């Protein structure tokens, strides 16, 4: 399983499920999807009672020798790969460690010491190999990664993603201000520019067309960069046309800090705009406490938003107003934000997005904020695709899109009820009387990586249980 | 693995972790715990560098032929079994199904149709066998089960718990008012009394000393019972000395309904008190919106509280004020409340209790409500033990207590970082540099049933991966 393995022309036969709009999940119990040897979807058929009959039509004469990957039975379906729009790969070993901290003390206590250890490329190799395996096993076919300030370690992450075939935006973290400890920051704004440029050049050299990995300019967040550094990053974005990612308005203390550090700016969001960092290729993580003017500015610049519900709950940042953002027309995806977030699973974050929306309802004594299962799955797939600029390529099953998909399989309860040790199929129990929408809901609310039995990116198998 | 298998005198050797107070987790990296053939803990040793040296002392001469169960390496530990203080076993097949409903429409749409199908004992056997296996696999050594209104199906659940060796309080659900559909309710208050009594008698006949299973009187909740029925249940509690379980103050609509149905009562809690149902053996599930007078009354009656955070979030009931309840001196444990709750795992509910406490902090812009990892684990073990009246027997590791425990094992990351398929040990990644408190936190925030590799109740092995 590597990006260099050849792709066989394949027909994926069986139930498939994907979002067709924010509120609509298209569930097809008898599907057949043809994927060519470039990994591109060539046909999507519904109500296929017999594959033989389908292939006997003249328009399918080219597909007679195709490989068949089929799901049999009533407990499996194909689903688009998940897109993680905000994740810190080097923080993987800290997953689950945060105690009672909130953002600013969490950074000093847990994050900076861990990230600084990536000066050693051997550490980076071990952690990144493990983490890319983990995220693939959770069905993440695309990730927007924050790496560390180190060029070699960042390039290592890009190498691993390319080798394993996981689509990735890989960003060297840029941070040069006094907020960062002396042991872990760029020496100057110039050094920030040169190092980020070096990593961009490297990543573009290993994947010139950016088919799997692309660079992304990554000023950590306003408080960790001087104005000069932010300007350099804006310049680099303009020069290279690269994507940009950073954090915005995650935590109230952080917002106060930005106000104190950039007193001349109207708002946190305006800091980025002043330095030409709000582009239509910018991913802004969190966006929990934005005011209306900031949201309007983000809309105007066509920047995107990564909602990180698990993280926002775990480190008590707040509840991002996703209903409001969606109603206003923002482009929103989900991010695990490992290790502010305690799970590398986007499925867990689908649930967490739903829980956060319910807590907003509890706070406001109103149902308006409540996200449906369909909406949360849309954010995890099509929403995320739009956030990372891949909406034409991935996120759903249509002719012309590429086959980034996961095969989901749920557990089936025997007539006797099962016993100890019979749970290897994972945590979901299907009794046999469930409708297809019920089965999908069972997966969403009870499923985990055990249910993701195979994962493909651009038609290539990249994970298999 | 059944309750009738003999128990060997055993020494459990290796790290162990348990709560010693609400805020203290006792973590011992070199432990040895001796359990006799009745399942009772006879010694708890710390700092054991050599078991041979320990056993050479004259006081240990009886233990030379004991079986040794040891955890080797740096990734495992013994932990007390979890106690689920509120769970609806027949709703297991609905786990994950709730859509956007809240309590009252959820009951009509999902719950009553499912529960009514347990008129067929074959359905009950299949679901209950599966569910008891599931809860054991999550480390639940004791559960307070709501069954259905059917005596045979309820007795079947008790039979299965006894056979599998899971401690359980098993309650026939009593409900006779018009709120319940005609197809699923007791015919009269008299019928409620007779049927509940029949089930109590049966459960006491199969386990006369209540060592594994006990009956529990289970009026569903005030709106589903007439006053006459509640009185009969109070009478039954007095006559039998049995435990009582019900719901209180879960959802605002429900509270309005109780006010309308029982206009003469001061509060929801007073309804139960009037009918002699607030005893020191009563478990009240939810307790989300209680006022101070209700809380005082519960304290005065020494009734216990089951906090069901996953359920309260999923069906948007609210955030129970656990810090307030603890400060006031209430006895609190955790409940999964399947299937209002979407997971049969108490570990998931440890996390959810922590998330709910953070959402209370977000609502109030204060840190006071925040539960620590230690506090949530206490609720899951010692707190739960006190809620079900087993505080002298289970919940921690002390001489004289019984061996209700789980063996936890975490995954270890190889020097190369692991690859696909190497994740069978579960979702937790230990790199080797973690402290013991960090390892425990990793388990709490990332762990699942894969990490619970063995479970014992009263010294008997009841689950093994």
PDB file of C-alpha atoms in Angstrom, chain B residues 8-276:
ATOM      1  CA  UNK B   8      -8.995 -19.773  42.260  1.00  0.00           C
ATOM      2  CA  UNK B   9      -7.127 -17.947  44.972  1.00  0.00           C
ATOM      3  CA  UNK B  10      -5.170 -15.439  42.916  1.00  0.00           C
ATOM      4  CA  UNK B  11      -2.520 -12.761  43.232  1.00  0.00           C
ATOM      5  CA  UNK B  12      -2.894  -9.899  40.751  1.00  0.00           C
ATOM      6  CA  UNK B  13       0.566  -8.519  40.137  1.00  0.00           C
ATOM      7  CA  UNK B  14       1.344  -5.252  38.396  1.00  0.00           C
ATOM      8  CA  UNK B  15       0.348  -1.613  38.355  1.00  0.00           C
ATOM      9  CA  UNK B  16      -3.025  -0.700  39.797  1.00  0.00           C
ATOM     10  CA  UNK B  17      -4.998   2.508  39.830  1.00  0.00           C
ATOM     11  CA  UNK B  18      -8.083   3.435  41.848  1.00  0.00           C
ATOM     12  CA  UNK B  19      -9.727   6.432  43.488  1.00  0.00           C
ATOM     13  CA  UNK B  20      -9.095   7.019  47.143  1.00  0.00           C
ATOM     14  CA  UNK B  21     -11.098  10.225  47.338  1.00  0.00           C
ATOM     15  CA  UNK B  22     -13.085  12.423  44.972  1.00  0.00           C
ATOM     16  CA  UNK B  23      -9.943  14.267  43.962  1.00  0.00           C
ATOM     17  CA  UNK B  24      -7.267  11.609  44.448  1.00  0.00           C
ATOM     18  CA  UNK B  25      -6.251   8.789  42.179  1.00  0.00           C
ATOM     19  CA  UNK B  26      -3.898   6.314  43.812  1.00  0.00           C
ATOM     20  CA  UNK B  27      -1.502   5.088  41.119  1.00  0.00           C
ATOM     21  CA  UNK B  28       0.786   2.241  42.130  1.00  0.00           C
ATOM     22  CA  UNK B  29       3.234   1.011  39.549  1.00  0.00           C
ATOM     23  CA  UNK B  30       4.330  -2.098  41.493  1.00  0.00           C
ATOM     24  CA  UNK B  31       1.315  -3.639  43.139  1.00  0.00           C
ATOM     25  CA  UNK B  32       0.250  -7.070  44.293  1.00  0.00           C
ATOM     26  CA  UNK B  33      -3.328  -7.762  45.331  1.00  0.00           C
ATOM     27  CA  UNK B  34      -4.344 -11.087  46.842  1.00  0.00           C
ATOM     28  CA  UNK B  35      -7.887 -12.339  46.263  1.00  0.00           C
ATOM     29  CA  UNK B  36      -9.204 -15.440  48.027  1.00  0.00           C
ATOM     30  CA  UNK B  37     -11.500 -18.130  46.655  1.00  0.00           C
ATOM     31  CA  UNK B  38     -14.577 -16.196  47.762  1.00  0.00           C
ATOM     32  CA  UNK B  39     -13.469 -13.279  45.559  1.00  0.00           C
ATOM     33  CA  UNK B  40     -12.511 -11.109  48.523  1.00  0.00           C
ATOM     34  CA  UNK B  41      -9.366  -8.981  48.624  1.00  0.00           C
ATOM     35  CA  UNK B  42      -7.077 -10.238  51.400  1.00  0.00           C
ATOM     36  CA  UNK B  43      -4.029  -8.055  50.889  1.00  0.00           C
ATOM     37  CA  UNK B  44      -2.996  -4.980  48.898  1.00  0.00           C
ATOM     38  CA  UNK B  45       0.756  -4.488  48.634  1.00  0.00           C
ATOM     39  CA  UNK B  46       2.587  -1.540  47.088  1.00  0.00           C
ATOM     40  CA  UNK B  47       6.199  -1.164  45.893  1.00  0.00           C
ATOM     41  CA  UNK B  48       6.569  -4.874  45.270  1.00  0.00           C
ATOM     42  CA  UNK B  49       9.901  -5.266  43.510  1.00  0.00           C
ATOM     43  CA  UNK B  50       9.938  -9.037  43.937  1.00  0.00           C
ATOM     44  CA  UNK B  51       6.896 -11.245  44.437  1.00  0.00           C
ATOM     45  CA  UNK B  52       9.156 -14.060  45.659  1.00  0.00           C
ATOM     46  CA  UNK B  53      10.525 -11.839  48.410  1.00  0.00           C
ATOM     47  CA  UNK B  54       7.012 -10.768  49.357  1.00  0.00           C
ATOM     48  CA  UNK B  55       5.753 -14.344  49.588  1.00  0.00           C
ATOM     49  CA  UNK B  56       8.738 -15.455  51.661  1.00  0.00           C
ATOM     50  CA  UNK B  57       7.336 -13.521  54.615  1.00  0.00           C
ATOM     51  CA  UNK B  58       5.586 -15.837  57.076  1.00  0.00           C
ATOM     52  CA  UNK B  59       2.308 -13.928  56.824  1.00  0.00           C
ATOM     53  CA  UNK B  60       2.121 -14.994  53.163  1.00  0.00           C
ATOM     54  CA  UNK B  61       2.702 -18.720  53.703  1.00  0.00           C
ATOM     55  CA  UNK B  62      -0.890 -19.442  52.610  1.00  0.00           C
ATOM     56  CA  UNK B  63      -0.332 -17.825  49.219  1.00  0.00           C
ATOM     57  CA  UNK B  64       2.495 -19.940  47.795  1.00  0.00           C
ATOM     58  CA  UNK B  65       0.176 -22.007  45.649  1.00  0.00           C
ATOM     59  CA  UNK B  66      -1.970 -19.083  44.523  1.00  0.00           C
ATOM     60  CA  UNK B  67      -2.522 -18.436  40.844  1.00  0.00           C
ATOM     61  CA  UNK B  68      -0.610 -15.431  39.541  1.00  0.00           C
ATOM     62  CA  UNK B  69      -2.210 -13.021  37.054  1.00  0.00           C
ATOM     63  CA  UNK B  70       0.347 -10.453  36.128  1.00  0.00           C
ATOM     64  CA  UNK B  71       0.649  -7.452  33.883  1.00  0.00           C
ATOM     65  CA  UNK B  72       4.046  -7.142  32.378  1.00  0.00           C
ATOM     66  CA  UNK B  73       5.505  -4.153  30.678  1.00  0.00           C
ATOM     67  CA  UNK B  74       4.675  -0.534  31.055  1.00  0.00           C
ATOM     68  CA  UNK B  75       1.295  -0.281  29.395  1.00  0.00           C
ATOM     69  CA  UNK B  76      -1.108  -2.145  31.638  1.00  0.00           C
ATOM     70  CA  UNK B  77      -2.845  -1.695  34.952  1.00  0.00           C
ATOM     71  CA  UNK B  78      -5.724  -2.987  37.049  1.00  0.00           C
ATOM     72  CA  UNK B  79      -8.637  -0.642  37.588  1.00  0.00           C
ATOM     73  CA  UNK B  80     -11.918  -1.128  39.477  1.00  0.00           C
ATOM     74  CA  UNK B  81     -14.873  -2.295  37.413  1.00  0.00           C
ATOM     75  CA  UNK B  82     -17.209   0.442  36.255  1.00  0.00           C
ATOM     76  CA  UNK B  83     -20.651   0.899  37.729  1.00  0.00           C
ATOM     77  CA  UNK B  84     -23.482   1.919  35.435  1.00  0.00           C
ATOM     78  CA  UNK B  85     -26.120   3.414  37.704  1.00  0.00           C
ATOM     79  CA  UNK B  86     -28.773   3.952  35.034  1.00  0.00           C
ATOM     80  CA  UNK B  87     -29.274   1.961  31.853  1.00  0.00           C
ATOM     81  CA  UNK B  88     -32.209   0.666  29.815  1.00  0.00           C
ATOM     82  CA  UNK B  89     -31.161  -2.758  28.532  1.00  0.00           C
ATOM     83  CA  UNK B  90     -34.090  -3.202  26.097  1.00  0.00           C
ATOM     84  CA  UNK B  91     -33.210   0.046  24.336  1.00  0.00           C
ATOM     85  CA  UNK B  92     -29.846  -1.391  23.274  1.00  0.00           C
ATOM     86  CA  UNK B  93     -30.969  -1.931  19.639  1.00  0.00           C
ATOM     87  CA  UNK B  94     -31.875   1.769  19.475  1.00  0.00           C
ATOM     88  CA  UNK B  95     -28.396   2.906  20.476  1.00  0.00           C
ATOM     89  CA  UNK B  96     -27.487   5.860  18.289  1.00  0.00           C
ATOM     90  CA  UNK B  97     -31.039   6.509  17.110  1.00  0.00           C
ATOM     91  CA  UNK B  98     -32.580   9.756  18.328  1.00  0.00           C
ATOM     92  CA  UNK B  99     -32.342  12.242  15.481  1.00  0.00           C
ATOM     93  CA  UNK B 100     -33.343  15.686  16.672  1.00  0.00           C
ATOM     94  CA  UNK B 101     -35.891  14.490  19.210  1.00  0.00           C
ATOM     95  CA  UNK B 102     -35.999  15.442  22.863  1.00  0.00           C
ATOM     96  CA  UNK B 103     -37.312  13.338  25.730  1.00  0.00           C
ATOM     97  CA  UNK B 104     -41.061  13.212  25.204  1.00  0.00           C
ATOM     98  CA  UNK B 105     -41.175  12.697  21.432  1.00  0.00           C
ATOM     99  CA  UNK B 106     -38.152  10.395  21.647  1.00  0.00           C
ATOM    100  CA  UNK B 107     -40.089   8.090  23.998  1.00  0.00           C
ATOM    101  CA  UNK B 108     -43.032   7.850  21.621  1.00  0.00           C
ATOM    102  CA  UNK B 109     -41.007   7.518  18.432  1.00  0.00           C
ATOM    103  CA  UNK B 110     -38.197   5.189  19.427  1.00  0.00           C
ATOM    104  CA  UNK B 111     -38.538   3.814  22.921  1.00  0.00           C
ATOM    105  CA  UNK B 112     -42.042   2.504  23.471  1.00  0.00           C
ATOM    106  CA  UNK B 113     -42.234   0.591  20.160  1.00  0.00           C
ATOM    107  CA  UNK B 114     -38.915  -1.138  20.894  1.00  0.00           C
ATOM    108  CA  UNK B 115     -39.696  -1.968  24.508  1.00  0.00           C
ATOM    109  CA  UNK B 116     -43.121  -3.363  23.647  1.00  0.00           C
ATOM    110  CA  UNK B 117     -41.471  -5.991  21.425  1.00  0.00           C
ATOM    111  CA  UNK B 118     -40.085  -7.627  24.582  1.00  0.00           C
ATOM    112  CA  UNK B 119     -43.456  -9.275  25.083  1.00  0.00           C
ATOM    113  CA  UNK B 120     -41.652 -11.927  23.025  1.00  0.00           C
ATOM    114  CA  UNK B 121     -39.102 -13.573  25.320  1.00  0.00           C
ATOM    115  CA  UNK B 122     -37.009 -14.638  22.318  1.00  0.00           C
ATOM    116  CA  UNK B 123     -36.430 -10.974  21.475  1.00  0.00           C
ATOM    117  CA  UNK B 124     -35.475 -10.333  25.089  1.00  0.00           C
ATOM    118  CA  UNK B 125     -33.022 -13.226  25.115  1.00  0.00           C
ATOM    119  CA  UNK B 126     -31.263 -12.075  21.974  1.00  0.00           C
ATOM    120  CA  UNK B 127     -31.014  -8.424  22.964  1.00  0.00           C
ATOM    121  CA  UNK B 128     -30.149  -9.004  26.611  1.00  0.00           C
ATOM    122  CA  UNK B 129     -27.459 -11.595  25.879  1.00  0.00           C
ATOM    123  CA  UNK B 130     -25.891  -9.209  23.441  1.00  0.00           C
ATOM    124  CA  UNK B 131     -26.157  -6.246  25.755  1.00  0.00           C
ATOM    125  CA  UNK B 132     -24.758  -7.924  28.857  1.00  0.00           C
ATOM    126  CA  UNK B 133     -21.818  -9.083  26.725  1.00  0.00           C
ATOM    127  CA  UNK B 134     -21.376  -5.518  25.475  1.00  0.00           C
ATOM    128  CA  UNK B 135     -21.480  -3.878  28.891  1.00  0.00           C
ATOM    129  CA  UNK B 136     -19.070  -6.465  30.339  1.00  0.00           C
ATOM    130  CA  UNK B 137     -16.716  -5.806  27.427  1.00  0.00           C
ATOM    131  CA  UNK B 138     -16.697  -2.127  28.441  1.00  0.00           C
ATOM    132  CA  UNK B 139     -15.688  -3.055  31.989  1.00  0.00           C
ATOM    133  CA  UNK B 140     -19.119  -2.625  33.575  1.00  0.00           C
ATOM    134  CA  UNK B 141     -19.143  -4.980  36.540  1.00  0.00           C
ATOM    135  CA  UNK B 142     -22.369  -3.644  38.066  1.00  0.00           C
ATOM    136  CA  UNK B 143     -25.419  -2.183  36.328  1.00  0.00           C
ATOM    137  CA  UNK B 144     -28.779  -0.830  37.476  1.00  0.00           C
ATOM    138  CA  UNK B 145     -31.023  -2.003  34.651  1.00  0.00           C
ATOM    139  CA  UNK B 146     -34.439  -0.820  33.605  1.00  0.00           C
ATOM    140  CA  UNK B 147     -36.049  -3.750  31.766  1.00  0.00           C
ATOM    141  CA  UNK B 148     -39.578  -3.537  30.267  1.00  0.00           C
ATOM    142  CA  UNK B 149     -43.087  -3.957  31.669  1.00  0.00           C
ATOM    143  CA  UNK B 150     -42.959  -7.701  30.939  1.00  0.00           C
ATOM    144  CA  UNK B 151     -42.302 -10.058  33.848  1.00  0.00           C
ATOM    145  CA  UNK B 152     -40.881 -12.955  31.776  1.00  0.00           C
ATOM    146  CA  UNK B 153     -38.497 -10.716  29.829  1.00  0.00           C
ATOM    147  CA  UNK B 154     -37.380  -8.970  33.012  1.00  0.00           C
ATOM    148  CA  UNK B 155     -36.695 -12.293  34.667  1.00  0.00           C
ATOM    149  CA  UNK B 156     -34.731 -13.346  31.591  1.00  0.00           C
ATOM    150  CA  UNK B 157     -32.455 -10.333  32.039  1.00  0.00           C
ATOM    151  CA  UNK B 158     -31.850 -11.338  35.662  1.00  0.00           C
ATOM    152  CA  UNK B 159     -31.098 -14.911  34.564  1.00  0.00           C
ATOM    153  CA  UNK B 160     -28.548 -13.691  32.017  1.00  0.00           C
ATOM    154  CA  UNK B 161     -26.807 -11.367  34.484  1.00  0.00           C
ATOM    155  CA  UNK B 162     -26.590 -14.171  37.025  1.00  0.00           C
ATOM    156  CA  UNK B 163     -25.291 -16.624  34.446  1.00  0.00           C
ATOM    157  CA  UNK B 164     -22.711 -14.198  33.105  1.00  0.00           C
ATOM    158  CA  UNK B 165     -21.739 -13.062  36.590  1.00  0.00           C
ATOM    159  CA  UNK B 166     -22.463  -9.363  36.164  1.00  0.00           C
ATOM    160  CA  UNK B 167     -23.760  -7.667  39.290  1.00  0.00           C
ATOM    161  CA  UNK B 168     -27.117  -6.161  38.489  1.00  0.00           C
ATOM    162  CA  UNK B 169     -30.137  -4.467  39.918  1.00  0.00           C
ATOM    163  CA  UNK B 170     -32.905  -5.570  37.568  1.00  0.00           C
ATOM    164  CA  UNK B 171     -36.182  -3.675  37.469  1.00  0.00           C
ATOM    165  CA  UNK B 172     -39.475  -4.437  35.813  1.00  0.00           C
ATOM    166  CA  UNK B 173     -40.676  -1.102  34.479  1.00  0.00           C
ATOM    167  CA  UNK B 174     -43.953   0.036  35.942  1.00  0.00           C
ATOM    168  CA  UNK B 175     -46.112   2.460  33.932  1.00  0.00           C
ATOM    169  CA  UNK B 176     -49.878   2.644  33.797  1.00  0.00           C
ATOM    170  CA  UNK B 177     -50.896   6.186  32.852  1.00  0.00           C
ATOM    171  CA  UNK B 178     -52.303   7.544  29.606  1.00  0.00           C
ATOM    172  CA  UNK B 179     -48.948   9.015  28.642  1.00  0.00           C
ATOM    173  CA  UNK B 180     -47.893   5.520  27.671  1.00  0.00           C
ATOM    174  CA  UNK B 181     -49.463   4.082  24.551  1.00  0.00           C
ATOM    175  CA  UNK B 182     -52.277   1.620  25.014  1.00  0.00           C
ATOM    176  CA  UNK B 183     -50.120  -1.111  23.515  1.00  0.00           C
ATOM    177  CA  UNK B 184     -47.433  -0.688  26.158  1.00  0.00           C
ATOM    178  CA  UNK B 185     -48.599  -0.149  29.732  1.00  0.00           C
ATOM    179  CA  UNK B 186     -49.826  -1.949  32.810  1.00  0.00           C
ATOM    180  CA  UNK B 187     -53.605  -2.416  32.943  1.00  0.00           C
ATOM    181  CA  UNK B 188     -54.006  -0.905  36.396  1.00  0.00           C
ATOM    182  CA  UNK B 189     -52.168   0.163  39.526  1.00  0.00           C
ATOM    183  CA  UNK B 190     -53.005  -3.241  40.982  1.00  0.00           C
ATOM    184  CA  UNK B 191     -51.487  -4.990  37.989  1.00  0.00           C
ATOM    185  CA  UNK B 192     -48.372  -2.832  38.390  1.00  0.00           C
ATOM    186  CA  UNK B 193     -48.054  -3.962  41.972  1.00  0.00           C
ATOM    187  CA  UNK B 194     -48.624  -7.634  41.242  1.00  0.00           C
ATOM    188  CA  UNK B 195     -46.243  -7.783  38.299  1.00  0.00           C
ATOM    189  CA  UNK B 196     -43.463  -5.892  40.031  1.00  0.00           C
ATOM    190  CA  UNK B 197     -43.872  -8.129  43.043  1.00  0.00           C
ATOM    191  CA  UNK B 198     -43.755 -11.249  40.870  1.00  0.00           C
ATOM    192  CA  UNK B 199     -40.477 -10.150  39.343  1.00  0.00           C
ATOM    193  CA  UNK B 200     -39.002  -9.269  42.733  1.00  0.00           C
ATOM    194  CA  UNK B 201     -39.962 -12.703  44.030  1.00  0.00           C
ATOM    195  CA  UNK B 202     -38.424 -14.432  41.029  1.00  0.00           C
ATOM    196  CA  UNK B 203     -35.130 -12.532  41.227  1.00  0.00           C
ATOM    197  CA  UNK B 204     -34.861 -13.223  44.933  1.00  0.00           C
ATOM    198  CA  UNK B 205     -35.510 -16.902  44.260  1.00  0.00           C
ATOM    199  CA  UNK B 206     -32.591 -17.265  41.846  1.00  0.00           C
ATOM    200  CA  UNK B 207     -30.094 -15.372  44.009  1.00  0.00           C
ATOM    201  CA  UNK B 208     -31.438 -15.511  47.580  1.00  0.00           C
ATOM    202  CA  UNK B 209     -28.566 -13.532  49.097  1.00  0.00           C
ATOM    203  CA  UNK B 210     -28.498 -11.002  46.285  1.00  0.00           C
ATOM    204  CA  UNK B 211     -24.816 -11.669  45.712  1.00  0.00           C
ATOM    205  CA  UNK B 212     -25.032 -10.997  41.989  1.00  0.00           C
ATOM    206  CA  UNK B 213     -28.576  -9.952  41.056  1.00  0.00           C
ATOM    207  CA  UNK B 214     -31.128  -8.027  43.067  1.00  0.00           C
ATOM    208  CA  UNK B 215     -34.546  -6.682  42.199  1.00  0.00           C
ATOM    209  CA  UNK B 216     -35.267  -2.969  41.995  1.00  0.00           C
ATOM    210  CA  UNK B 217     -38.659  -1.308  41.995  1.00  0.00           C
ATOM    211  CA  UNK B 218     -38.899   0.768  38.844  1.00  0.00           C
ATOM    212  CA  UNK B 219     -41.722   3.231  38.336  1.00  0.00           C
ATOM    213  CA  UNK B 220     -40.658   4.633  34.940  1.00  0.00           C
ATOM    214  CA  UNK B 221     -41.143   8.297  35.862  1.00  0.00           C
ATOM    215  CA  UNK B 222     -43.928  10.338  37.398  1.00  0.00           C
ATOM    216  CA  UNK B 223     -45.746  11.153  34.128  1.00  0.00           C
ATOM    217  CA  UNK B 224     -46.110   7.503  33.204  1.00  0.00           C
ATOM    218  CA  UNK B 225     -47.654   6.480  36.537  1.00  0.00           C
ATOM    219  CA  UNK B 226     -50.899   7.449  38.212  1.00  0.00           C
ATOM    220  CA  UNK B 227     -50.760   8.569  41.816  1.00  0.00           C
ATOM    221  CA  UNK B 228     -52.386   5.268  42.818  1.00  0.00           C
ATOM    222  CA  UNK B 229     -49.667   3.373  41.021  1.00  0.00           C
ATOM    223  CA  UNK B 230     -46.871   5.394  42.623  1.00  0.00           C
ATOM    224  CA  UNK B 231     -48.439   4.693  46.034  1.00  0.00           C
ATOM    225  CA  UNK B 232     -48.475   0.988  45.320  1.00  0.00           C
ATOM    226  CA  UNK B 233     -44.810   1.142  44.389  1.00  0.00           C
ATOM    227  CA  UNK B 234     -44.000   3.012  47.587  1.00  0.00           C
ATOM    228  CA  UNK B 235     -45.853   0.350  49.506  1.00  0.00           C
ATOM    229  CA  UNK B 236     -43.942  -2.383  47.689  1.00  0.00           C
ATOM    230  CA  UNK B 237     -40.658  -0.683  48.524  1.00  0.00           C
ATOM    231  CA  UNK B 238     -41.609  -0.643  52.173  1.00  0.00           C
ATOM    232  CA  UNK B 239     -42.789  -4.252  52.189  1.00  0.00           C
ATOM    233  CA  UNK B 240     -39.797  -5.666  50.349  1.00  0.00           C
ATOM    234  CA  UNK B 241     -36.988  -3.326  51.380  1.00  0.00           C
ATOM    235  CA  UNK B 242     -35.968  -3.358  47.724  1.00  0.00           C
ATOM    236  CA  UNK B 243     -34.073  -0.659  45.898  1.00  0.00           C
ATOM    237  CA  UNK B 244     -36.032   1.902  43.845  1.00  0.00           C
ATOM    238  CA  UNK B 245     -35.078   3.626  40.617  1.00  0.00           C
ATOM    239  CA  UNK B 246     -36.766   6.264  38.518  1.00  0.00           C
ATOM    240  CA  UNK B 247     -36.113   9.463  36.561  1.00  0.00           C
ATOM    241  CA  UNK B 248     -36.314  13.015  37.849  1.00  0.00           C
ATOM    242  CA  UNK B 249     -36.091  16.473  36.300  1.00  0.00           C
ATOM    243  CA  UNK B 250     -34.448  15.470  33.039  1.00  0.00           C
ATOM    244  CA  UNK B 251     -36.045  17.877  30.602  1.00  0.00           C
ATOM    245  CA  UNK B 252     -37.945  21.143  30.890  1.00  0.00           C
ATOM    246  CA  UNK B 253     -40.989  19.900  28.963  1.00  0.00           C
ATOM    247  CA  UNK B 254     -41.152  16.895  31.244  1.00  0.00           C
ATOM    248  CA  UNK B 255     -41.072  19.123  34.325  1.00  0.00           C
ATOM    249  CA  UNK B 256     -44.000  21.168  32.945  1.00  0.00           C
ATOM    250  CA  UNK B 257     -45.866  17.947  32.322  1.00  0.00           C
ATOM    251  CA  UNK B 258     -45.349  16.778  35.900  1.00  0.00           C
ATOM    252  CA  UNK B 259     -46.590  20.142  37.138  1.00  0.00           C
ATOM    253  CA  UNK B 260     -49.736  19.754  35.012  1.00  0.00           C
ATOM    254  CA  UNK B 261     -50.319  16.140  36.053  1.00  0.00           C
ATOM    255  CA  UNK B 262     -49.637  16.639  39.760  1.00  0.00           C
ATOM    256  CA  UNK B 263     -50.786  20.239  40.399  1.00  0.00           C
ATOM    257  CA  UNK B 264     -51.102  19.579  44.135  1.00  0.00           C
ATOM    258  CA  UNK B 265     -47.375  18.792  44.484  1.00  0.00           C
ATOM    259  CA  UNK B 266     -44.731  21.347  45.325  1.00  0.00           C
ATOM    260  CA  UNK B 267     -42.269  19.921  42.805  1.00  0.00           C
ATOM    261  CA  UNK B 268     -41.370  16.920  40.672  1.00  0.00           C
ATOM    262  CA  UNK B 269     -39.265  15.531  43.524  1.00  0.00           C
ATOM    263  CA  UNK B 270     -42.131  15.952  45.969  1.00  0.00           C
ATOM    264  CA  UNK B 271     -44.297  13.669  43.816  1.00  0.00           C
ATOM    265  CA  UNK B 272     -41.987  10.792  44.670  1.00  0.00           C
ATOM    266  CA  UNK B 273     -41.735  11.788  48.299  1.00  0.00           C
ATOM    267  CA  UNK B 274     -45.501  11.878  48.711  1.00  0.00           C
ATOM    268  CA  UNK B 275     -45.616   8.279  47.540  1.00  0.00           C
ATOM    269  CA  UNK B 276     -42.796   7.089  49.811  1.00  0.00           C
TER     270      UNK B 276
END
